[in-house]
Amino acid sequence: MGLRRMDVAKRPKSLTARQALASVGQCQLIGLWNTLFGHLHQPIAQILLTRNDIADRTQYLNAQNTFTELFGMGVIPIVNENDTIAVSQELNVRQEIRAIEKFGDNDTLSAITAAMVQADYLFLMTDVDCLYDKNPRTHTDALPIEVVEDISALEADVSSAGSTLGTGGMSTKIVAARLAGSAGVTTVISRSSNPNNILAIVSYVQAQRTATELPSQRTAPEPPSQRTAAEPPSQKTATEPPLSSLPSTPAAEESDLSKSTSSLQLSGILRAPPLHTRFLPDPLPIRDRSFWLLHGIAPHGTIYIDHGAHRALAAKAGLLPVGVVDVEGQFAQQEAVRLVVTQRPGHVRERNPRDVNGSGVSSEIETAPKEIGRALVNYSSAEILRIKGCQSTEIQSILEYADSEYVALRENISLLKTQKSRPATPGLV
């Protein structure tokens, strides 16, 4: 919008020029939003965020409190990245610029915001109806993907050669769905050309939940004697019926949510909503500080730990120097790092039948390094290199000081959840 307002034909290469035009565009954009919501007499607010605002715990909490206060006042916040200062200088180290650019897509920003405010839904609007198992523009047999339970399988499909899910930009939406889902947010991908789809989809999900909670309102299954040989019993549950098994009549588009929900239930049968892809949220979401540690801070390096340290972390212990195998990158005290479990050089890990999968620790022999979480460290990378593999009682003699017996306190460690093994199945239409 800044380019159009200033009659600039091409996006400039200069960073300062791009930032200046972004500041012009911000005024144009918020003015447009204010005009549109003004027709509904709905007050709005503007919140501009950067990666630094999310990475700093105090600023993160301040932003969270601002959202809460605005909602209490009946104000709708319009969130955008502060492009005027998002990339501070071209002279910054390459790693820092890369970390900031990753926050530059609105999908990731929206997912972090949704988690911050503990939203029920995150809608990612695009130019296609939903995700497909193949590119629908080049494959006439492409099937829509209606409900995604195992996002790791879907990500594998995206990254595999010759496979695509519709159009460009879907990869960032899937990353956003993973972030939001881990915080308990239901994420929906739908076509942006009809905003009323949002109401119809939410109404459909609410009607599903009502039908699940009140089984007496659901239509009883047809007796076997009345079925033909070509009509096998349905294998789907009432909680997530496939869209293709429902009547094809479009959902009613009404402004009132309760009326729309009622219209979607006819004698206990749910009417099909607009085509969309819905990512189910994690039933045991991570919130607040754990989410912030995992997804709010850009890691500055990597600490490799052994399997014994991994088991200790899964048992809610802190990270001791004896469990550290190696360090990668340069970082200071209280900066974020990746935690990667690996084998010690020359060590072959034996299979232990007592290892428990549910704890997040694999019961199989593992050779490839695997990221298992994030942490804020008590020592710099140079210090950890000196004390790795040592007992905590040796820190004082090695460094001539000992700020802590732990490389990272348990309260400053957040572990990634193990992925489910249920595939994302295309709908049969």
Short mmCIF file of C-alpha atoms in Angstrom, two decimals:
data_model
loop_
_atom_site.label_atom_id
_atom_site.label_comp_id
_atom_site.label_asym_id
_atom_site.label_seq_id
_atom_site.Cartn_x
_atom_site.Cartn_y
_atom_site.Cartn_z
CA MET A 1 0.00 0.00 0.00
CA GLY A 2 2.96 2.29 0.57
CA LEU A 3 4.12 1.77 -3.01
CA ARG A 4 0.71 2.73 -4.37
CA ARG A 5 0.36 5.76 -2.11
CA MET A 6 3.77 7.12 -3.12
CA ASP A 7 3.39 6.15 -6.81
CA VAL A 8 6.48 3.94 -6.69
CA ALA A 9 6.50 1.42 -9.54
CA LYS A 10 8.97 -1.13 -8.14
CA ARG A 11 9.86 -2.28 -4.67
CA PRO A 12 13.17 -0.56 -3.84
CA LYS A 13 16.28 -2.57 -3.04
CA SER A 14 17.39 -0.24 -0.25
CA LEU A 15 16.41 -1.47 3.21
CA THR A 16 15.76 2.04 4.52
CA ALA A 17 13.55 2.85 1.52
CA ARG A 18 11.52 -0.33 2.04
CA GLN A 19 11.07 0.49 5.72
CA ALA A 20 10.03 4.05 4.91
CA LEU A 21 7.41 2.83 2.44
CA ALA A 22 6.23 0.28 5.01
CA SER A 23 5.54 3.10 7.47
CA VAL A 24 3.44 4.87 4.80
CA GLY A 25 1.59 1.64 4.08
CA GLN A 26 0.79 1.07 7.75
CA CYS A 27 -1.17 4.33 7.85
CA GLN A 28 -3.08 3.38 4.72
CA LEU A 29 -3.84 -0.11 6.00
CA ILE A 30 -5.12 0.84 9.44
CA GLY A 31 -7.19 3.62 7.85
CA LEU A 32 -8.86 1.07 5.60
CA TRP A 33 -9.58 -1.25 8.53
CA ASN A 34 -10.99 1.65 10.56
CA THR A 35 -13.32 2.60 7.71
CA LEU A 36 -14.57 -0.96 7.22
CA PHE A 37 -15.20 -1.60 10.91
CA GLY A 38 -16.69 1.88 11.27
CA HIS A 39 -19.70 0.74 9.24
CA LEU A 40 -20.38 -1.71 12.09
CA HIS A 41 -19.60 0.87 14.81
CA GLN A 42 -16.85 -1.48 15.97
CA PRO A 43 -13.75 0.13 17.55
CA ILE A 44 -10.39 -1.30 16.55
CA ALA A 45 -6.79 -1.00 17.72
CA GLN A 46 -3.44 -1.45 16.00
CA ILE A 47 -0.73 -3.68 17.48
CA LEU A 48 2.64 -3.85 15.71
CA LEU A 49 4.97 -6.65 16.80
CA THR A 50 8.53 -7.69 16.03
CA ARG A 51 10.48 -10.83 16.83
CA ASN A 52 12.21 -8.94 19.64
CA ASP A 53 8.83 -8.16 21.24
CA ILE A 54 8.09 -11.88 21.36
CA ALA A 55 11.59 -12.96 22.41
CA ASP A 56 11.70 -10.65 25.43
CA ARG A 57 9.61 -12.27 28.16
CA THR A 58 8.54 -8.97 29.74
CA GLN A 59 7.45 -7.49 26.42
CA TYR A 60 5.67 -10.74 25.54
CA LEU A 61 3.64 -10.53 28.76
CA ASN A 62 2.96 -6.82 28.20
CA ALA A 63 1.58 -7.59 24.73
CA GLN A 64 -0.52 -10.41 26.18
CA ASN A 65 -1.94 -8.07 28.84
CA THR A 66 -2.73 -5.45 26.19
CA PHE A 67 -4.72 -8.00 24.19
CA THR A 68 -6.66 -8.99 27.32
CA GLU A 69 -7.48 -5.37 28.13
CA LEU A 70 -8.61 -4.63 24.57
CA PHE A 71 -10.91 -7.65 24.52
CA GLY A 72 -12.38 -6.50 27.83
CA MET A 73 -13.10 -3.10 26.26
CA GLY A 74 -14.81 -4.69 23.26
CA VAL A 75 -12.05 -3.60 20.88
CA ILE A 76 -10.80 -5.76 17.99
CA PRO A 77 -6.99 -5.58 17.66
CA ILE A 78 -5.47 -5.53 14.16
CA VAL A 79 -2.06 -7.22 14.40
CA ASN A 80 0.78 -6.81 11.95
CA GLU A 81 4.55 -7.05 11.94
CA ASN A 82 6.33 -3.74 12.45
CA ASP A 83 8.10 -3.73 9.10
CA THR A 84 9.64 -0.31 9.74
CA ILE A 85 12.03 -1.77 12.33
CA ALA A 86 11.73 -5.55 11.87
CA VAL A 87 15.17 -5.77 10.23
CA SER A 88 17.37 -3.35 12.15
CA GLN A 89 20.44 -3.04 9.88
CA GLU A 90 21.88 -4.79 6.83
CA LEU A 91 25.17 -4.98 8.74
CA ASN A 92 23.71 -7.40 11.27
CA VAL A 93 25.17 -10.89 11.37
CA ARG A 94 23.59 -13.25 8.85
CA GLN A 95 22.12 -15.54 11.50
CA GLU A 96 20.20 -12.70 13.15
CA ILE A 97 18.74 -11.48 9.87
CA ARG A 98 17.65 -15.02 9.00
CA ALA A 99 15.89 -15.39 12.36
CA ILE A 100 14.00 -12.14 11.86
CA GLU A 101 12.97 -13.04 8.32
CA LYS A 102 11.39 -16.29 9.50
CA PHE A 103 8.98 -14.18 11.55
CA GLY A 104 8.24 -12.10 8.44
CA ASP A 105 5.30 -14.16 7.16
CA ASN A 106 1.86 -13.35 8.52
CA ASP A 107 0.99 -17.02 8.98
CA THR A 108 3.62 -17.50 11.69
CA LEU A 109 2.77 -14.17 13.29
CA SER A 110 -0.92 -15.09 13.40
CA ALA A 111 -0.16 -18.48 14.98
CA ILE A 112 1.96 -16.95 17.74
CA THR A 113 -0.70 -14.31 18.33
CA ALA A 114 -3.45 -16.94 18.48
CA ALA A 115 -1.45 -18.87 21.07
CA MET A 116 -0.74 -15.69 23.03
CA VAL A 117 -4.45 -14.87 23.40
CA GLN A 118 -5.48 -18.56 23.72
CA ALA A 119 -7.84 -18.28 20.75
CA ASP A 120 -10.34 -20.99 19.90
CA TYR A 121 -9.74 -20.77 16.15
CA LEU A 122 -7.10 -19.54 13.72
CA PHE A 123 -8.35 -19.03 10.14
CA LEU A 124 -5.72 -18.92 7.41
CA MET A 125 -7.45 -17.59 4.32
CA THR A 126 -6.00 -18.32 0.88
CA ASP A 127 -6.93 -18.64 -2.81
CA VAL A 128 -7.93 -22.32 -2.63
CA ASP A 129 -10.70 -24.08 -0.74
CA CYS A 130 -8.48 -26.43 1.24
CA LEU A 131 -5.39 -28.62 1.13
CA TYR A 132 -5.23 -31.42 -1.42
CA ASP A 133 -3.21 -34.61 -1.56
CA LYS A 134 -1.96 -33.46 -4.99
CA ASN A 135 -1.85 -30.20 -6.87
CA PRO A 136 -5.46 -29.81 -8.10
CA ARG A 137 -4.32 -27.58 -10.96
CA THR A 138 -2.29 -30.37 -12.53
CA HIS A 139 -3.99 -33.52 -11.17
CA THR A 140 -7.68 -34.02 -11.87
CA ASP A 141 -7.80 -36.85 -9.32
CA ALA A 142 -6.62 -34.63 -6.43
CA LEU A 143 -8.61 -35.28 -3.25
CA PRO A 144 -9.35 -32.68 -0.55
CA ILE A 145 -7.85 -33.20 2.90
CA GLU A 146 -10.66 -32.45 5.32
CA VAL A 147 -9.33 -33.13 8.82
CA VAL A 148 -5.69 -33.36 9.87
CA GLU A 149 -4.77 -35.17 13.07
CA ASP A 150 -1.13 -36.02 12.34
CA ILE A 151 0.51 -32.86 11.08
CA SER A 152 3.93 -34.52 10.91
CA ALA A 153 2.69 -36.83 8.13
CA LEU A 154 1.29 -33.85 6.27
CA GLU A 155 4.59 -31.99 6.54
CA ALA A 156 6.37 -35.02 5.10
CA ASP A 157 4.01 -34.91 2.11
CA VAL A 158 4.83 -31.26 1.51
CA SER A 159 8.58 -31.79 1.60
CA SER A 160 8.64 -34.92 -0.57
CA ALA A 161 9.68 -34.59 -4.21
CA GLY A 162 6.88 -34.17 -6.73
CA SER A 163 4.23 -33.60 -4.08
CA THR A 164 2.43 -30.38 -3.39
CA LEU A 165 -0.67 -29.29 -1.55
CA GLY A 166 -2.36 -26.86 -3.88
CA THR A 167 -0.47 -23.60 -4.18
CA GLY A 168 2.64 -21.86 -3.03
CA GLY A 169 2.63 -20.58 0.52
CA MET A 170 0.97 -23.67 1.96
CA SER A 171 4.17 -24.70 3.74
CA THR A 172 4.08 -21.63 5.98
CA LYS A 173 0.42 -22.26 6.72
CA ILE A 174 1.18 -25.81 7.81
CA VAL A 175 3.97 -24.54 10.07
CA ALA A 176 1.50 -22.03 11.52
CA ALA A 177 -1.07 -24.78 12.07
CA ARG A 178 1.53 -26.82 13.95
CA LEU A 179 2.40 -23.87 16.19
CA ALA A 180 -1.22 -22.98 16.90
CA GLY A 181 -2.29 -26.59 17.35
CA SER A 182 0.40 -27.20 19.96
CA ALA A 183 -1.20 -24.37 21.97
CA GLY A 184 -4.70 -25.87 21.69
CA VAL A 185 -5.93 -23.69 18.80
CA THR A 186 -8.03 -25.22 16.00
CA THR A 187 -6.58 -24.04 12.67
CA VAL A 188 -8.66 -23.82 9.50
CA ILE A 189 -7.49 -23.22 5.92
CA SER A 190 -10.26 -21.90 3.69
CA ARG A 191 -10.91 -19.74 0.63
CA SER A 192 -10.73 -16.00 1.30
CA SER A 193 -13.16 -14.91 -1.45
CA ASN A 194 -16.19 -15.70 0.75
CA PRO A 195 -15.69 -14.47 4.36
CA ASN A 196 -19.07 -15.95 5.35
CA ASN A 197 -17.38 -19.35 5.16
CA ILE A 198 -15.85 -18.60 8.57
CA LEU A 199 -19.26 -18.42 10.23
CA ALA A 200 -20.50 -21.54 8.47
CA ILE A 201 -17.42 -23.56 9.45
CA VAL A 202 -17.53 -22.48 13.11
CA SER A 203 -21.25 -23.25 13.20
CA TYR A 204 -20.60 -26.70 11.75
CA VAL A 205 -17.95 -27.51 14.36
CA GLN A 206 -20.23 -26.29 17.15
CA ALA A 207 -23.07 -28.42 15.80
CA GLN A 208 -20.72 -31.41 15.73
CA ARG A 209 -19.89 -30.90 19.38
CA THR A 210 -23.55 -30.53 20.30
CA ALA A 211 -24.40 -33.74 18.45
CA THR A 212 -21.60 -35.50 20.31
CA GLU A 213 -22.71 -34.20 23.70
CA LEU A 214 -26.40 -35.01 23.04
CA PRO A 215 -26.47 -38.44 21.39
CA SER A 216 -30.26 -38.65 21.71
CA GLN A 217 -30.55 -35.90 19.08
CA ARG A 218 -28.57 -37.85 16.51
CA THR A 219 -30.31 -39.98 13.91
CA ALA A 220 -30.13 -43.67 14.77
CA PRO A 221 -28.08 -45.81 12.36
CA GLU A 222 -30.02 -47.64 9.70
CA PRO A 223 -30.77 -51.28 10.64
CA PRO A 224 -28.63 -53.82 8.74
CA SER A 225 -31.75 -55.33 7.15
CA GLN A 226 -32.50 -52.03 5.38
CA ARG A 227 -29.00 -51.66 3.90
CA THR A 228 -28.10 -52.94 0.47
CA ALA A 229 -24.98 -54.98 -0.16
CA ALA A 230 -23.34 -51.91 -1.66
CA GLU A 231 -23.85 -49.86 1.50
CA PRO A 232 -21.38 -50.96 4.20
CA PRO A 233 -21.67 -49.51 7.70
CA SER A 234 -19.92 -46.17 8.19
CA GLN A 235 -16.49 -46.39 9.82
CA LYS A 236 -16.38 -42.73 10.89
CA THR A 237 -17.18 -41.49 14.37
CA ALA A 238 -19.75 -38.83 15.17
CA THR A 239 -17.07 -36.42 16.34
CA GLU A 240 -15.38 -36.07 12.94
CA PRO A 241 -17.73 -37.23 10.16
CA PRO A 242 -16.28 -36.87 6.65
CA LEU A 243 -17.69 -34.00 4.63
CA SER A 244 -18.37 -36.36 1.75
CA SER A 245 -20.73 -38.48 3.87
CA LEU A 246 -22.95 -35.48 4.60
CA PRO A 247 -25.67 -33.91 2.45
CA SER A 248 -24.18 -31.59 -0.15
CA THR A 249 -26.55 -28.70 0.59
CA PRO A 250 -24.47 -25.61 1.46
CA ALA A 251 -24.56 -24.35 5.02
CA ALA A 252 -26.91 -21.44 5.61
CA GLU A 253 -25.14 -18.10 5.72
CA GLU A 254 -26.73 -16.09 8.54
CA SER A 255 -25.29 -13.32 10.64
CA ASP A 256 -26.37 -14.86 13.93
CA LEU A 257 -24.18 -17.76 15.06
CA SER A 258 -26.85 -19.56 17.08
CA LYS A 259 -29.33 -19.44 14.18
CA SER A 260 -26.67 -20.72 11.82
CA THR A 261 -25.81 -23.55 14.21
CA SER A 262 -29.46 -24.57 14.47
CA SER A 263 -29.89 -24.53 10.71
CA LEU A 264 -27.00 -26.94 10.38
CA GLN A 265 -28.87 -29.56 12.45
CA LEU A 266 -31.84 -31.13 10.74
CA SER A 267 -33.18 -34.10 12.71
CA GLY A 268 -29.71 -34.65 14.11
CA ILE A 269 -28.02 -34.74 10.67
CA LEU A 270 -25.26 -32.17 10.13
CA ARG A 271 -25.30 -30.27 6.85
CA ALA A 272 -21.98 -29.98 5.07
CA PRO A 273 -19.99 -26.77 5.59
CA PRO A 274 -17.95 -25.04 2.87
CA LEU A 275 -14.92 -27.03 1.79
CA HIS A 276 -11.98 -26.44 4.12
CA THR A 277 -9.12 -28.18 5.93
CA ARG A 278 -9.27 -28.31 9.71
CA PHE A 279 -6.23 -29.08 11.87
CA LEU A 280 -7.29 -30.58 15.18
CA PRO A 281 -5.57 -29.04 18.22
CA ASP A 282 -3.43 -30.96 20.65
CA PRO A 283 -5.69 -32.31 23.44
CA LEU A 284 -2.91 -31.54 25.94
CA PRO A 285 -1.70 -28.14 24.75
CA ILE A 286 1.39 -26.30 25.86
CA ARG A 287 0.77 -22.77 27.06
CA ASP A 288 2.33 -19.67 28.50
CA ARG A 289 6.02 -20.01 29.36
CA SER A 290 6.46 -23.43 27.74
CA PHE A 291 5.05 -22.18 24.43
CA TRP A 292 7.17 -19.03 24.67
CA LEU A 293 10.34 -21.06 25.21
CA LEU A 294 9.61 -23.34 22.26
CA HIS A 295 8.27 -20.90 19.71
CA GLY A 296 8.75 -17.34 20.92
CA ILE A 297 12.54 -17.17 21.02
CA ALA A 298 14.93 -17.64 18.11
CA PRO A 299 17.70 -20.08 19.20
CA HIS A 300 21.28 -18.81 19.00
CA GLY A 301 22.96 -22.22 19.02
CA THR A 302 22.65 -25.91 19.79
CA ILE A 303 23.56 -28.08 22.77
CA TYR A 304 23.94 -31.80 22.06
CA ILE A 305 23.03 -34.03 24.99
CA ASP A 306 23.22 -37.78 25.57
CA HIS A 307 20.29 -40.14 26.08
CA GLY A 308 20.78 -40.19 29.83
CA ALA A 309 20.33 -36.42 29.97
CA HIS A 310 17.25 -36.75 27.76
CA ARG A 311 15.69 -39.22 30.19
CA ALA A 312 16.49 -36.89 33.08
CA LEU A 313 14.81 -33.96 31.32
CA ALA A 314 11.74 -36.11 30.61
CA ALA A 315 11.64 -36.82 34.35
CA LYS A 316 11.53 -33.05 35.07
CA ALA A 317 15.19 -32.66 36.03
CA GLY A 318 17.49 -29.84 34.91
CA LEU A 319 20.36 -30.16 32.44
CA LEU A 320 23.68 -30.94 34.13
CA PRO A 321 27.06 -30.49 32.41
CA VAL A 322 27.75 -34.23 32.64
CA GLY A 323 24.99 -34.85 30.08
CA VAL A 324 26.35 -32.40 27.50
CA VAL A 325 28.10 -33.99 24.50
CA ASP A 326 28.92 -30.94 22.37
CA VAL A 327 28.04 -27.32 21.61
CA GLU A 328 27.38 -25.65 18.26
CA GLY A 329 27.22 -21.91 17.62
CA GLN A 330 28.03 -18.94 19.82
CA PHE A 331 25.65 -17.73 22.50
CA ALA A 332 25.71 -15.90 25.82
CA GLN A 333 24.15 -16.58 29.20
CA GLN A 334 20.33 -16.53 29.26
CA GLU A 335 20.08 -16.93 25.49
CA ALA A 336 17.98 -19.63 23.86
CA VAL A 337 19.43 -22.81 22.37
CA ARG A 338 18.17 -25.96 20.71
CA LEU A 339 18.48 -29.19 22.66
CA VAL A 340 19.47 -32.12 20.44
CA VAL A 341 19.84 -35.67 21.74
CA THR A 342 22.65 -37.71 20.21
CA GLN A 343 25.01 -40.57 20.99
CA ARG A 344 28.40 -39.98 22.49
CA PRO A 345 31.27 -40.69 20.06
CA GLY A 346 32.15 -44.37 20.05
CA HIS A 347 29.12 -45.31 22.13
CA VAL A 348 26.43 -47.72 20.89
CA ARG A 349 23.21 -47.38 22.80
CA GLU A 350 21.63 -50.67 23.82
CA ARG A 351 17.91 -51.14 23.56
CA ASN A 352 16.28 -50.88 26.97
CA PRO A 353 12.87 -52.59 27.22
CA ARG A 354 12.07 -50.43 30.24
CA ASP A 355 12.24 -47.19 28.25
CA VAL A 356 8.78 -45.63 28.05
CA ASN A 357 7.49 -44.12 24.83
CA GLY A 358 4.91 -42.04 26.65
CA SER A 359 7.62 -40.02 28.36
CA GLY A 360 8.87 -38.78 25.00
CA VAL A 361 12.03 -40.92 25.18
CA SER A 362 12.41 -43.43 22.36
CA SER A 363 12.64 -47.12 23.20
CA GLU A 364 14.52 -47.89 19.97
CA ILE A 365 18.21 -47.59 19.16
CA GLU A 366 18.78 -44.08 17.79
CA THR A 367 21.80 -42.91 15.84
CA ALA A 368 20.62 -39.71 14.13
CA PRO A 369 20.59 -36.51 16.24
CA LYS A 370 17.06 -35.37 17.08
CA GLU A 371 15.90 -32.00 18.39
CA ILE A 372 13.89 -32.50 21.55
CA GLY A 373 13.34 -28.98 22.91
CA ARG A 374 14.64 -25.51 23.73
CA ALA A 375 16.31 -23.99 26.77
CA LEU A 376 17.64 -20.76 28.26
CA VAL A 377 21.19 -21.43 29.41
CA ASN A 378 23.07 -20.39 32.55
CA TYR A 379 26.45 -20.42 30.81
CA SER A 380 27.82 -19.18 27.49
CA SER A 381 28.80 -21.49 24.65
CA ALA A 382 32.50 -21.04 25.48
CA GLU A 383 31.89 -21.93 29.13
CA ILE A 384 29.77 -24.99 28.32
CA LEU A 385 32.48 -26.28 25.97
CA ARG A 386 34.88 -26.24 28.92
CA ILE A 387 32.58 -27.98 31.42
CA LYS A 388 30.78 -30.45 29.11
CA GLY A 389 30.87 -34.02 30.39
CA CYS A 390 32.05 -32.90 33.83
CA GLN A 391 30.40 -33.22 37.22
CA SER A 392 28.76 -30.11 38.64
CA THR A 393 31.25 -30.17 41.52
CA GLU A 394 34.05 -29.57 39.00
CA ILE A 395 32.62 -26.32 37.57
CA GLN A 396 34.30 -24.14 40.19
CA SER A 397 37.75 -25.57 39.58
CA ILE A 398 37.41 -25.41 35.78
CA LEU A 399 35.90 -21.93 35.39
CA GLU A 400 37.08 -20.50 38.74
CA TYR A 401 33.44 -19.63 39.43
CA ALA A 402 30.12 -21.47 39.47
CA ASP A 403 26.96 -19.50 38.75
CA SER A 404 24.85 -22.66 38.85
CA GLU A 405 25.25 -26.41 39.02
CA TYR A 406 22.95 -26.65 35.99
CA VAL A 407 23.65 -25.74 32.38
CA ALA A 408 19.92 -24.96 32.21
CA LEU A 409 17.30 -24.98 34.96
CA ARG A 410 14.24 -27.17 34.41
CA GLU A 411 11.95 -24.14 34.55
CA ASN A 412 13.89 -22.75 31.57
CA ILE A 413 13.54 -25.93 29.50
CA SER A 414 10.59 -26.87 27.31
CA LEU A 415 10.44 -30.20 25.49
CA LEU A 416 8.77 -30.85 22.17
CA LYS A 417 5.93 -33.34 22.23
CA THR A 418 6.25 -36.68 20.48
CA GLN A 419 4.37 -36.79 17.18
CA LYS A 420 1.30 -38.94 16.76
CA SER A 421 1.34 -41.72 14.20
CA ARG A 422 -2.09 -41.18 12.66
CA PRO A 423 -1.97 -40.23 8.96
CA ALA A 424 -3.80 -37.37 7.32
CA THR A 425 -6.33 -39.09 5.09
CA PRO A 426 -7.84 -37.39 2.02
CA GLY A 427 -11.60 -37.11 1.87
CA LEU A 428 -13.45 -39.43 -0.48
CA VAL A 429 -15.59 -37.32 -2.78
#
